[in-house]
Amino acid sequence: MGNENDTRVHSTRSSSSSTSASKKRVSNATHSQQLTKKRVPLGEITNTVTDSTQNSDLDSTQKQVLHLKEKAEQDSENWSIAESTQISDVEISTKNTKCEVKIKNQWDLESSLSSGSNQGLDLKKCSFSSSIYGYLHSLEMEENRRCLSNYMTKVQTDISVKMREILVDWLVEVAEEYKLVSDTLYLTVSYIDRFLSSRALGRNKLQLLGVSCMLIASKYEEISPPHVEDFCYITDNTYSKEEVVDMEKDVLKFLNYEMSTPTAKNFLRILTKAAQEYCKSPDLQFEFLSCYLAELSLLDYQCVLFLPSVIAASAVFLSRFTIHPKMHPWNASLQRCSGYRPSDLKECVLTIHDLQVKRKGSALLAIRDKYAQHKSASMERTNNSSS
């Protein structure tokens, strides 16, 4: 009986994956098209001001925002020049408000993480988006929104770290199967970790908790979320509709029906824009790699130690280091906006870097396969448009 429980998550995952691959949800074909709808991220909606608006009289709020932006640009130049004197072996060249840091020799990851100023940072100097960042940061610090960093040893007796890794890896496949936005996946893992931080759960209920948390998260994030029957189907009907609904109720009561919480994805949207403050066009390679690295952190139980904002900042740091190894991966804009120095990110960056180079989690392929497929599809679209 014990051996059957040990292998339940593994067997259910493999059987559900093969079943979903062969059937492709034939029984749910009537609403499959609805599941392909994607929510437009609020951060991606353009805020460009038209010429007619520029010519019209600005109200007091608009004037205040413009004043803050101008002040932030001026402070950015002054702050960057002052901070540059504390970084060794670099050359600073300024042009208007832009500061470029040119590294004489190639930076290694350790030296990049050790550099940075020790002076305090004022979030008021940031742009308007950083005010949102500051609000999200205050929310993530609330105790009820955080999980225990040692819940596997302190609370759980029948669930292991390996089981959690397998569950999250499988949930990535489920999210891809139902075309869920990444916010849903991040929120799902947050619910799971927080629930497991306070309640002991048998291993035979771990997958049930996973699909129930994803059901709640998809209702919150998606326009057309999957139905309860869809999540029963994806588990090869291991759990009944009543079991999923009952677990959903338990999770909602535990959350006190407060389903919203900041995730690394929320911070990542702001920081990727801050990193490209002076770019004429978005760096899609950088954004793609940042999303990939941040998502890898979901697999590692050790990453529950870090705040979502730290994970997002570390993903940006490591992405810039990977793409431009001869340039310092952190700059004044990122440090001012995030409030973190490179030394603050060291432990998290090294943890994610281990995942990146497959020193950890090499057998967990769902996220790697997901981004490999997206990259191939993107390259194919690029080739078709150019031909």
Short mmCIF file of C-alpha atoms in Angstrom, two decimals:
data_model
loop_
_atom_site.label_atom_id
_atom_site.label_comp_id
_atom_site.label_asym_id
_atom_site.label_seq_id
_atom_site.Cartn_x
_atom_site.Cartn_y
_atom_site.Cartn_z
CA MET A 1 0.00 0.00 0.00
CA GLY A 2 2.89 2.37 0.80
CA ASN A 3 4.55 1.72 -2.57
CA GLU A 4 1.30 2.55 -4.37
CA ASN A 5 1.09 5.90 -2.59
CA ASP A 6 4.76 6.63 -3.35
CA THR A 7 4.22 6.25 -7.06
CA ARG A 8 0.74 7.75 -7.38
CA VAL A 9 1.86 11.25 -8.44
CA HIS A 10 4.40 9.76 -10.89
CA SER A 11 1.97 7.29 -12.51
CA THR A 12 -0.88 9.78 -12.66
CA ARG A 13 1.36 12.37 -14.30
CA SER A 14 2.58 10.01 -16.99
CA SER A 15 -0.85 8.56 -17.69
CA SER A 16 -2.52 11.97 -17.81
CA SER A 17 0.14 13.37 -20.13
CA SER A 18 -0.23 10.47 -22.58
CA THR A 19 -4.01 10.60 -22.36
CA SER A 20 -4.09 14.33 -23.03
CA ALA A 21 -1.70 13.91 -25.94
CA SER A 22 -3.85 11.26 -27.62
CA LYS A 23 -7.36 12.47 -26.91
CA LYS A 24 -6.69 16.22 -27.06
CA ARG A 25 -9.85 16.86 -25.10
CA VAL A 26 -12.30 15.45 -27.67
CA SER A 27 -15.06 15.48 -25.09
CA ASN A 28 -14.58 19.21 -24.49
CA ALA A 29 -14.33 20.31 -28.12
CA THR A 30 -17.34 22.58 -27.82
CA HIS A 31 -15.47 25.07 -25.67
CA SER A 32 -11.85 24.44 -26.65
CA GLN A 33 -11.73 27.56 -28.77
CA GLN A 34 -12.66 29.67 -25.77
CA LEU A 35 -9.63 28.42 -23.86
CA THR A 36 -7.29 29.87 -26.45
CA LYS A 37 -8.23 33.43 -25.56
CA LYS A 38 -5.39 35.28 -23.87
CA ARG A 39 -5.76 38.07 -21.37
CA VAL A 40 -4.04 41.26 -22.45
CA PRO A 41 -1.49 42.12 -19.73
CA LEU A 42 -2.18 45.55 -18.32
CA GLY A 43 1.50 46.41 -18.44
CA GLU A 44 1.61 45.88 -22.20
CA ILE A 45 -1.13 48.39 -23.04
CA THR A 46 0.43 51.45 -24.61
CA ASN A 47 0.33 54.74 -22.75
CA THR A 48 1.58 56.81 -25.70
CA VAL A 49 0.25 60.37 -25.69
CA THR A 50 -1.05 61.61 -29.04
CA ASP A 51 -0.08 64.94 -30.56
CA SER A 52 -3.52 66.38 -29.92
CA THR A 53 -3.26 65.46 -26.26
CA GLN A 54 0.18 66.99 -26.00
CA ASN A 55 -1.12 70.23 -27.41
CA SER A 56 -4.07 70.37 -25.05
CA ASP A 57 -3.92 71.70 -21.51
CA LEU A 58 -2.69 69.09 -19.03
CA ASP A 59 -4.56 68.68 -15.81
CA SER A 60 -2.75 68.78 -12.48
CA THR A 61 -2.25 65.01 -12.30
CA GLN A 62 -0.62 64.84 -15.73
CA LYS A 63 1.65 67.76 -14.89
CA GLN A 64 2.70 66.05 -11.70
CA VAL A 65 3.55 62.82 -13.52
CA LEU A 66 5.59 64.68 -16.14
CA HIS A 67 7.40 66.58 -13.41
CA LEU A 68 8.28 63.33 -11.63
CA LYS A 69 9.59 61.80 -14.86
CA GLU A 70 11.79 64.81 -15.60
CA LYS A 71 13.11 64.77 -12.05
CA ALA A 72 13.81 61.04 -12.26
CA GLU A 73 15.83 61.49 -15.45
CA GLN A 74 17.86 64.31 -13.90
CA ASP A 75 18.47 62.34 -10.70
CA SER A 76 19.42 59.28 -12.76
CA GLU A 77 22.33 61.12 -14.36
CA ASN A 78 23.61 62.57 -11.10
CA TRP A 79 23.22 59.29 -9.19
CA SER A 80 24.87 57.18 -11.88
CA ILE A 81 27.94 59.42 -12.13
CA ALA A 82 28.37 59.44 -8.35
CA GLU A 83 27.94 55.69 -8.02
CA SER A 84 30.38 54.91 -10.85
CA THR A 85 33.34 55.93 -8.70
CA GLN A 86 32.70 52.91 -6.48
CA ILE A 87 33.00 50.33 -9.28
CA SER A 88 36.54 49.27 -10.14
CA ASP A 89 37.91 48.73 -13.65
CA VAL A 90 35.10 50.54 -15.45
CA GLU A 91 34.92 53.50 -17.75
CA ILE A 92 31.94 55.87 -17.62
CA SER A 93 30.75 57.88 -20.59
CA THR A 94 27.70 60.12 -20.31
CA LYS A 95 25.52 61.45 -23.06
CA ASN A 96 22.53 63.45 -21.91
CA THR A 97 20.90 61.31 -19.21
CA LYS A 98 22.26 58.00 -20.45
CA CYS A 99 25.14 56.31 -18.63
CA GLU A 100 26.96 53.45 -20.29
CA VAL A 101 29.20 51.21 -18.21
CA LYS A 102 31.99 49.69 -20.27
CA ILE A 103 33.85 46.82 -18.66
CA LYS A 104 37.55 46.56 -19.46
CA ASN A 105 37.70 42.83 -18.78
CA GLN A 106 34.95 40.22 -18.93
CA TRP A 107 32.99 40.10 -15.68
CA ASP A 108 32.52 36.81 -13.89
CA LEU A 109 29.30 36.21 -12.01
CA GLU A 110 30.83 36.46 -8.54
CA SER A 111 32.52 39.83 -9.13
CA SER A 112 29.36 41.25 -10.71
CA LEU A 113 27.35 40.24 -7.67
CA SER A 114 29.88 41.73 -5.25
CA SER A 115 29.85 45.22 -6.77
CA GLY A 116 27.43 48.00 -5.96
CA SER A 117 26.85 50.87 -3.59
CA ASN A 118 25.93 50.52 0.06
CA GLN A 119 23.99 53.76 0.25
CA GLY A 120 20.24 53.71 0.80
CA LEU A 121 17.88 54.14 -2.12
CA ASP A 122 14.78 56.28 -2.33
CA LEU A 123 11.92 54.80 -4.34
CA LYS A 124 10.48 58.29 -4.74
CA LYS A 125 13.20 58.98 -7.31
CA CYS A 126 11.82 56.28 -9.58
CA SER A 127 9.33 56.75 -12.35
CA PHE A 128 5.60 56.28 -11.94
CA SER A 129 5.90 52.51 -12.56
CA SER A 130 8.22 52.27 -9.58
CA SER A 131 5.45 53.61 -7.37
CA ILE A 132 3.47 50.56 -8.42
CA TYR A 133 6.56 48.46 -7.75
CA GLY A 134 6.82 49.91 -4.25
CA TYR A 135 3.18 49.10 -3.54
CA LEU A 136 3.62 45.51 -4.75
CA HIS A 137 6.73 45.22 -2.61
CA SER A 138 4.81 46.31 0.48
CA LEU A 139 2.20 43.64 -0.26
CA GLU A 140 4.72 40.84 -0.71
CA MET A 141 6.18 41.65 2.71
CA GLU A 142 2.87 40.90 4.45
CA GLU A 143 3.15 37.75 6.53
CA ASN A 144 -0.10 36.18 5.29
CA ARG A 145 1.15 36.33 1.68
CA ARG A 146 4.40 34.48 2.38
CA CYS A 147 5.07 30.79 2.88
CA LEU A 148 7.38 29.22 5.44
CA SER A 149 10.89 28.72 4.12
CA ASN A 150 11.17 25.34 5.88
CA TYR A 151 7.64 23.98 5.65
CA MET A 152 8.81 20.67 4.20
CA THR A 153 10.59 19.79 7.44
CA LYS A 154 8.48 21.76 9.91
CA VAL A 155 4.94 20.99 8.68
CA GLN A 156 4.92 18.18 6.11
CA THR A 157 5.56 14.57 7.07
CA ASP A 158 4.42 12.65 3.99
CA ILE A 159 5.51 15.00 1.17
CA SER A 160 9.08 15.47 -0.06
CA VAL A 161 10.86 18.22 -1.99
CA LYS A 162 11.09 15.88 -4.97
CA MET A 163 7.31 15.42 -5.00
CA ARG A 164 6.83 19.17 -5.08
CA GLU A 165 9.22 19.47 -8.03
CA ILE A 166 7.36 16.78 -9.97
CA LEU A 167 4.00 18.42 -9.22
CA VAL A 168 5.11 21.87 -10.42
CA ASP A 169 6.72 20.38 -13.52
CA TRP A 170 3.43 18.63 -14.34
CA LEU A 171 1.41 21.79 -13.69
CA VAL A 172 3.54 23.58 -16.29
CA GLU A 173 2.38 20.96 -18.81
CA VAL A 174 -1.24 21.43 -17.71
CA ALA A 175 -0.95 25.20 -18.15
CA GLU A 176 0.42 24.65 -21.66
CA GLU A 177 -2.31 22.15 -22.49
CA TYR A 178 -5.04 24.63 -21.57
CA LYS A 179 -3.09 27.66 -22.89
CA LEU A 180 -3.12 29.48 -19.55
CA VAL A 181 -1.21 32.74 -19.06
CA SER A 182 1.97 32.57 -17.00
CA ASP A 183 0.37 34.65 -14.23
CA THR A 184 -1.93 31.70 -13.56
CA LEU A 185 1.02 29.34 -13.12
CA TYR A 186 2.83 31.68 -10.70
CA LEU A 187 -0.33 32.20 -8.67
CA THR A 188 -0.95 28.44 -8.57
CA VAL A 189 2.48 27.69 -7.11
CA SER A 190 2.05 30.51 -4.59
CA TYR A 191 -1.23 28.99 -3.37
CA ILE A 192 0.36 25.53 -3.09
CA ASP A 193 3.36 26.68 -1.06
CA ARG A 194 1.27 28.82 1.27
CA PHE A 195 -1.27 26.04 1.87
CA LEU A 196 1.46 23.48 2.55
CA SER A 197 3.07 25.92 4.98
CA SER A 198 0.19 25.55 7.42
CA ARG A 199 -1.49 22.22 6.74
CA ALA A 200 0.00 18.74 6.56
CA LEU A 201 -1.14 16.85 3.49
CA GLY A 202 -0.90 13.22 2.41
CA ARG A 203 0.99 12.50 -0.78
CA ASN A 204 -2.14 10.98 -2.31
CA LYS A 205 -3.77 14.44 -2.12
CA LEU A 206 -0.87 16.49 -3.47
CA GLN A 207 -1.97 16.37 -7.11
CA LEU A 208 -5.52 17.18 -6.02
CA LEU A 209 -4.19 20.29 -4.27
CA GLY A 210 -2.29 21.23 -7.43
CA VAL A 211 -5.27 21.11 -9.79
CA SER A 212 -7.54 22.82 -7.25
CA CYS A 213 -5.09 25.70 -6.84
CA MET A 214 -4.78 26.01 -10.62
CA LEU A 215 -8.57 26.05 -10.90
CA ILE A 216 -8.73 28.98 -8.46
CA ALA A 217 -5.86 30.84 -10.13
CA SER A 218 -7.35 30.39 -13.60
CA LYS A 219 -10.69 31.76 -12.43
CA TYR A 220 -8.86 34.83 -11.17
CA GLU A 221 -6.53 35.39 -14.15
CA GLU A 222 -8.17 33.92 -17.24
CA ILE A 223 -10.97 35.24 -19.43
CA SER A 224 -12.24 31.71 -20.16
CA PRO A 225 -10.86 29.41 -17.46
CA PRO A 226 -11.01 25.62 -17.78
CA HIS A 227 -13.91 23.87 -16.08
CA VAL A 228 -13.72 21.55 -13.08
CA GLU A 229 -14.28 18.63 -15.46
CA ASP A 230 -11.19 19.65 -17.43
CA PHE A 231 -9.01 19.32 -14.36
CA CYS A 232 -10.57 15.96 -13.52
CA TYR A 233 -9.87 14.85 -17.08
CA ILE A 234 -6.22 15.96 -16.99
CA THR A 235 -5.66 13.76 -13.91
CA ASP A 236 -7.08 10.81 -15.86
CA ASN A 237 -10.14 11.06 -13.59
CA THR A 238 -8.07 10.14 -10.55
CA TYR A 239 -10.17 12.64 -8.61
CA SER A 240 -13.89 13.26 -8.88
CA LYS A 241 -15.54 16.61 -9.46
CA GLU A 242 -16.71 16.65 -5.85
CA GLU A 243 -13.17 16.09 -4.54
CA VAL A 244 -11.79 18.96 -6.63
CA VAL A 245 -14.58 21.31 -5.51
CA ASP A 246 -14.10 20.35 -1.85
CA MET A 247 -10.35 21.00 -2.04
CA GLU A 248 -11.06 24.30 -3.82
CA LYS A 249 -13.25 25.33 -0.87
CA ASP A 250 -10.51 24.40 1.61
CA VAL A 251 -7.92 26.47 -0.24
CA LEU A 252 -10.23 29.48 -0.56
CA LYS A 253 -11.04 29.38 3.15
CA PHE A 254 -7.34 29.16 3.94
CA LEU A 255 -6.66 32.19 1.71
CA ASN A 256 -9.59 33.98 3.34
CA TYR A 257 -10.78 34.49 -0.25
CA GLU A 258 -7.88 36.90 -0.89
CA MET A 259 -6.77 35.42 -4.19
CA SER A 260 -4.55 38.27 -5.34
CA THR A 261 -0.90 38.34 -4.34
CA PRO A 262 2.25 39.75 -5.98
CA THR A 263 4.28 37.20 -7.93
CA ALA A 264 7.65 37.35 -9.64
CA LYS A 265 5.84 37.91 -12.94
CA ASN A 266 4.37 41.20 -11.70
CA PHE A 267 7.79 42.54 -10.74
CA LEU A 268 9.40 41.16 -13.88
CA ARG A 269 7.18 43.29 -16.14
CA ILE A 270 8.35 46.45 -14.40
CA LEU A 271 12.03 45.54 -14.18
CA THR A 272 12.37 44.47 -17.82
CA LYS A 273 11.06 47.89 -18.83
CA ALA A 274 13.45 49.61 -16.41
CA ALA A 275 16.35 47.63 -17.86
CA GLN A 276 15.46 48.89 -21.35
CA GLU A 277 14.80 52.49 -20.34
CA TYR A 278 17.00 53.89 -23.10
CA CYS A 279 16.43 51.22 -25.75
CA LYS A 280 14.73 52.35 -28.95
CA SER A 281 12.93 49.00 -29.30
CA PRO A 282 12.26 46.09 -26.91
CA ASP A 283 15.00 43.47 -26.58
CA LEU A 284 12.91 40.35 -27.09
CA GLN A 285 15.81 37.99 -26.41
CA PHE A 286 16.38 39.60 -23.02
CA GLU A 287 12.68 39.54 -22.11
CA PHE A 288 12.33 35.92 -23.24
CA LEU A 289 15.34 34.77 -21.22
CA SER A 290 14.20 36.71 -18.13
CA CYS A 291 10.80 35.02 -18.23
CA TYR A 292 12.43 31.62 -18.69
CA LEU A 293 14.79 32.02 -15.73
CA ALA A 294 12.08 33.38 -13.45
CA GLU A 295 9.85 30.44 -14.32
CA LEU A 296 12.66 27.97 -13.59
CA SER A 297 12.66 29.25 -10.02
CA LEU A 298 9.18 27.79 -9.54
CA LEU A 299 10.67 24.30 -9.69
CA ASP A 300 13.16 24.79 -6.87
CA TYR A 301 11.90 24.53 -3.29
CA GLN A 302 14.92 26.54 -2.18
CA CYS A 303 13.50 29.57 -4.00
CA VAL A 304 10.66 29.88 -1.48
CA LEU A 305 13.31 31.59 0.66
CA PHE A 306 13.26 34.61 -1.64
CA LEU A 307 10.70 37.33 -2.16
CA PRO A 308 9.09 37.44 -5.63
CA SER A 309 10.76 40.81 -6.24
CA VAL A 310 14.18 39.28 -5.50
CA ILE A 311 13.51 36.43 -7.92
CA ALA A 312 12.45 38.86 -10.66
CA ALA A 313 15.48 41.10 -10.11
CA SER A 314 17.79 38.07 -10.09
CA ALA A 315 16.31 36.80 -13.35
CA VAL A 316 16.92 40.20 -14.97
CA PHE A 317 20.47 40.32 -13.58
CA LEU A 318 21.30 36.82 -14.85
CA SER A 319 19.70 37.46 -18.26
CA ARG A 320 21.78 40.57 -18.82
CA PHE A 321 24.90 38.74 -17.67
CA THR A 322 24.18 35.82 -20.04
CA ILE A 323 23.52 37.97 -23.11
CA HIS A 324 26.21 40.61 -22.49
CA PRO A 325 28.95 38.95 -20.38
CA LYS A 326 31.39 41.82 -21.01
CA MET A 327 29.06 44.42 -19.52
CA HIS A 328 28.04 44.85 -15.92
CA PRO A 329 24.55 43.28 -15.62
CA TRP A 330 23.20 45.88 -13.16
CA ASN A 331 22.73 49.60 -13.69
CA ALA A 332 21.53 52.69 -11.87
CA SER A 333 17.99 52.48 -13.22
CA LEU A 334 17.52 48.87 -12.08
CA GLN A 335 19.08 49.46 -8.68
CA ARG A 336 17.02 52.58 -8.07
CA CYS A 337 13.77 51.00 -9.23
CA SER A 338 14.16 47.61 -7.50
CA GLY A 339 15.88 48.86 -4.35
CA TYR A 340 18.38 45.99 -4.58
CA ARG A 341 22.16 46.08 -4.93
CA PRO A 342 23.94 43.23 -6.75
CA SER A 343 25.16 41.89 -3.42
CA ASP A 344 21.52 41.64 -2.24
CA LEU A 345 20.77 39.30 -5.15
CA LYS A 346 23.82 37.07 -4.88
CA GLU A 347 22.25 34.00 -3.24
CA CYS A 348 19.17 34.03 -5.48
CA VAL A 349 21.17 34.62 -8.67
CA LEU A 350 23.46 31.68 -7.93
CA THR A 351 20.46 29.45 -7.16
CA ILE A 352 18.75 30.29 -10.46
CA HIS A 353 22.08 29.98 -12.28
CA ASP A 354 22.36 26.39 -11.03
CA LEU A 355 18.97 25.72 -12.62
CA GLN A 356 20.03 27.46 -15.81
CA VAL A 357 23.15 25.31 -16.29
CA LYS A 358 21.26 22.17 -15.21
CA ARG A 359 23.22 21.56 -12.02
CA LYS A 360 19.78 21.27 -10.42
CA GLY A 361 16.44 20.07 -11.78
CA SER A 362 17.93 18.63 -14.97
CA ALA A 363 15.28 15.87 -15.09
CA LEU A 364 12.43 18.40 -15.00
CA LEU A 365 11.89 19.25 -18.65
CA ALA A 366 8.46 20.90 -18.89
CA ILE A 367 9.68 24.52 -18.67
CA ARG A 368 12.70 23.89 -20.90
CA ASP A 369 10.51 22.19 -23.51
CA LYS A 370 7.90 24.94 -23.25
CA TYR A 371 10.37 27.73 -23.99
CA ALA A 372 12.17 25.68 -26.65
CA GLN A 373 8.88 25.29 -28.52
CA HIS A 374 8.02 28.98 -28.15
CA LYS A 375 11.48 29.93 -29.40
CA SER A 376 11.14 27.68 -32.45
CA ALA A 377 7.69 29.08 -33.22
CA SER A 378 9.00 32.64 -32.89
CA MET A 379 11.93 31.94 -35.22
CA GLU A 380 9.59 30.34 -37.75
CA ARG A 381 7.32 33.41 -37.74
CA THR A 382 10.36 35.65 -38.17
CA ASN A 383 11.61 33.64 -41.14
CA ASN A 384 8.18 33.64 -42.78
CA SER A 385 7.81 37.40 -42.41
CA SER A 386 11.26 38.06 -43.88
CA SER A 387 10.77 35.75 -46.87
#
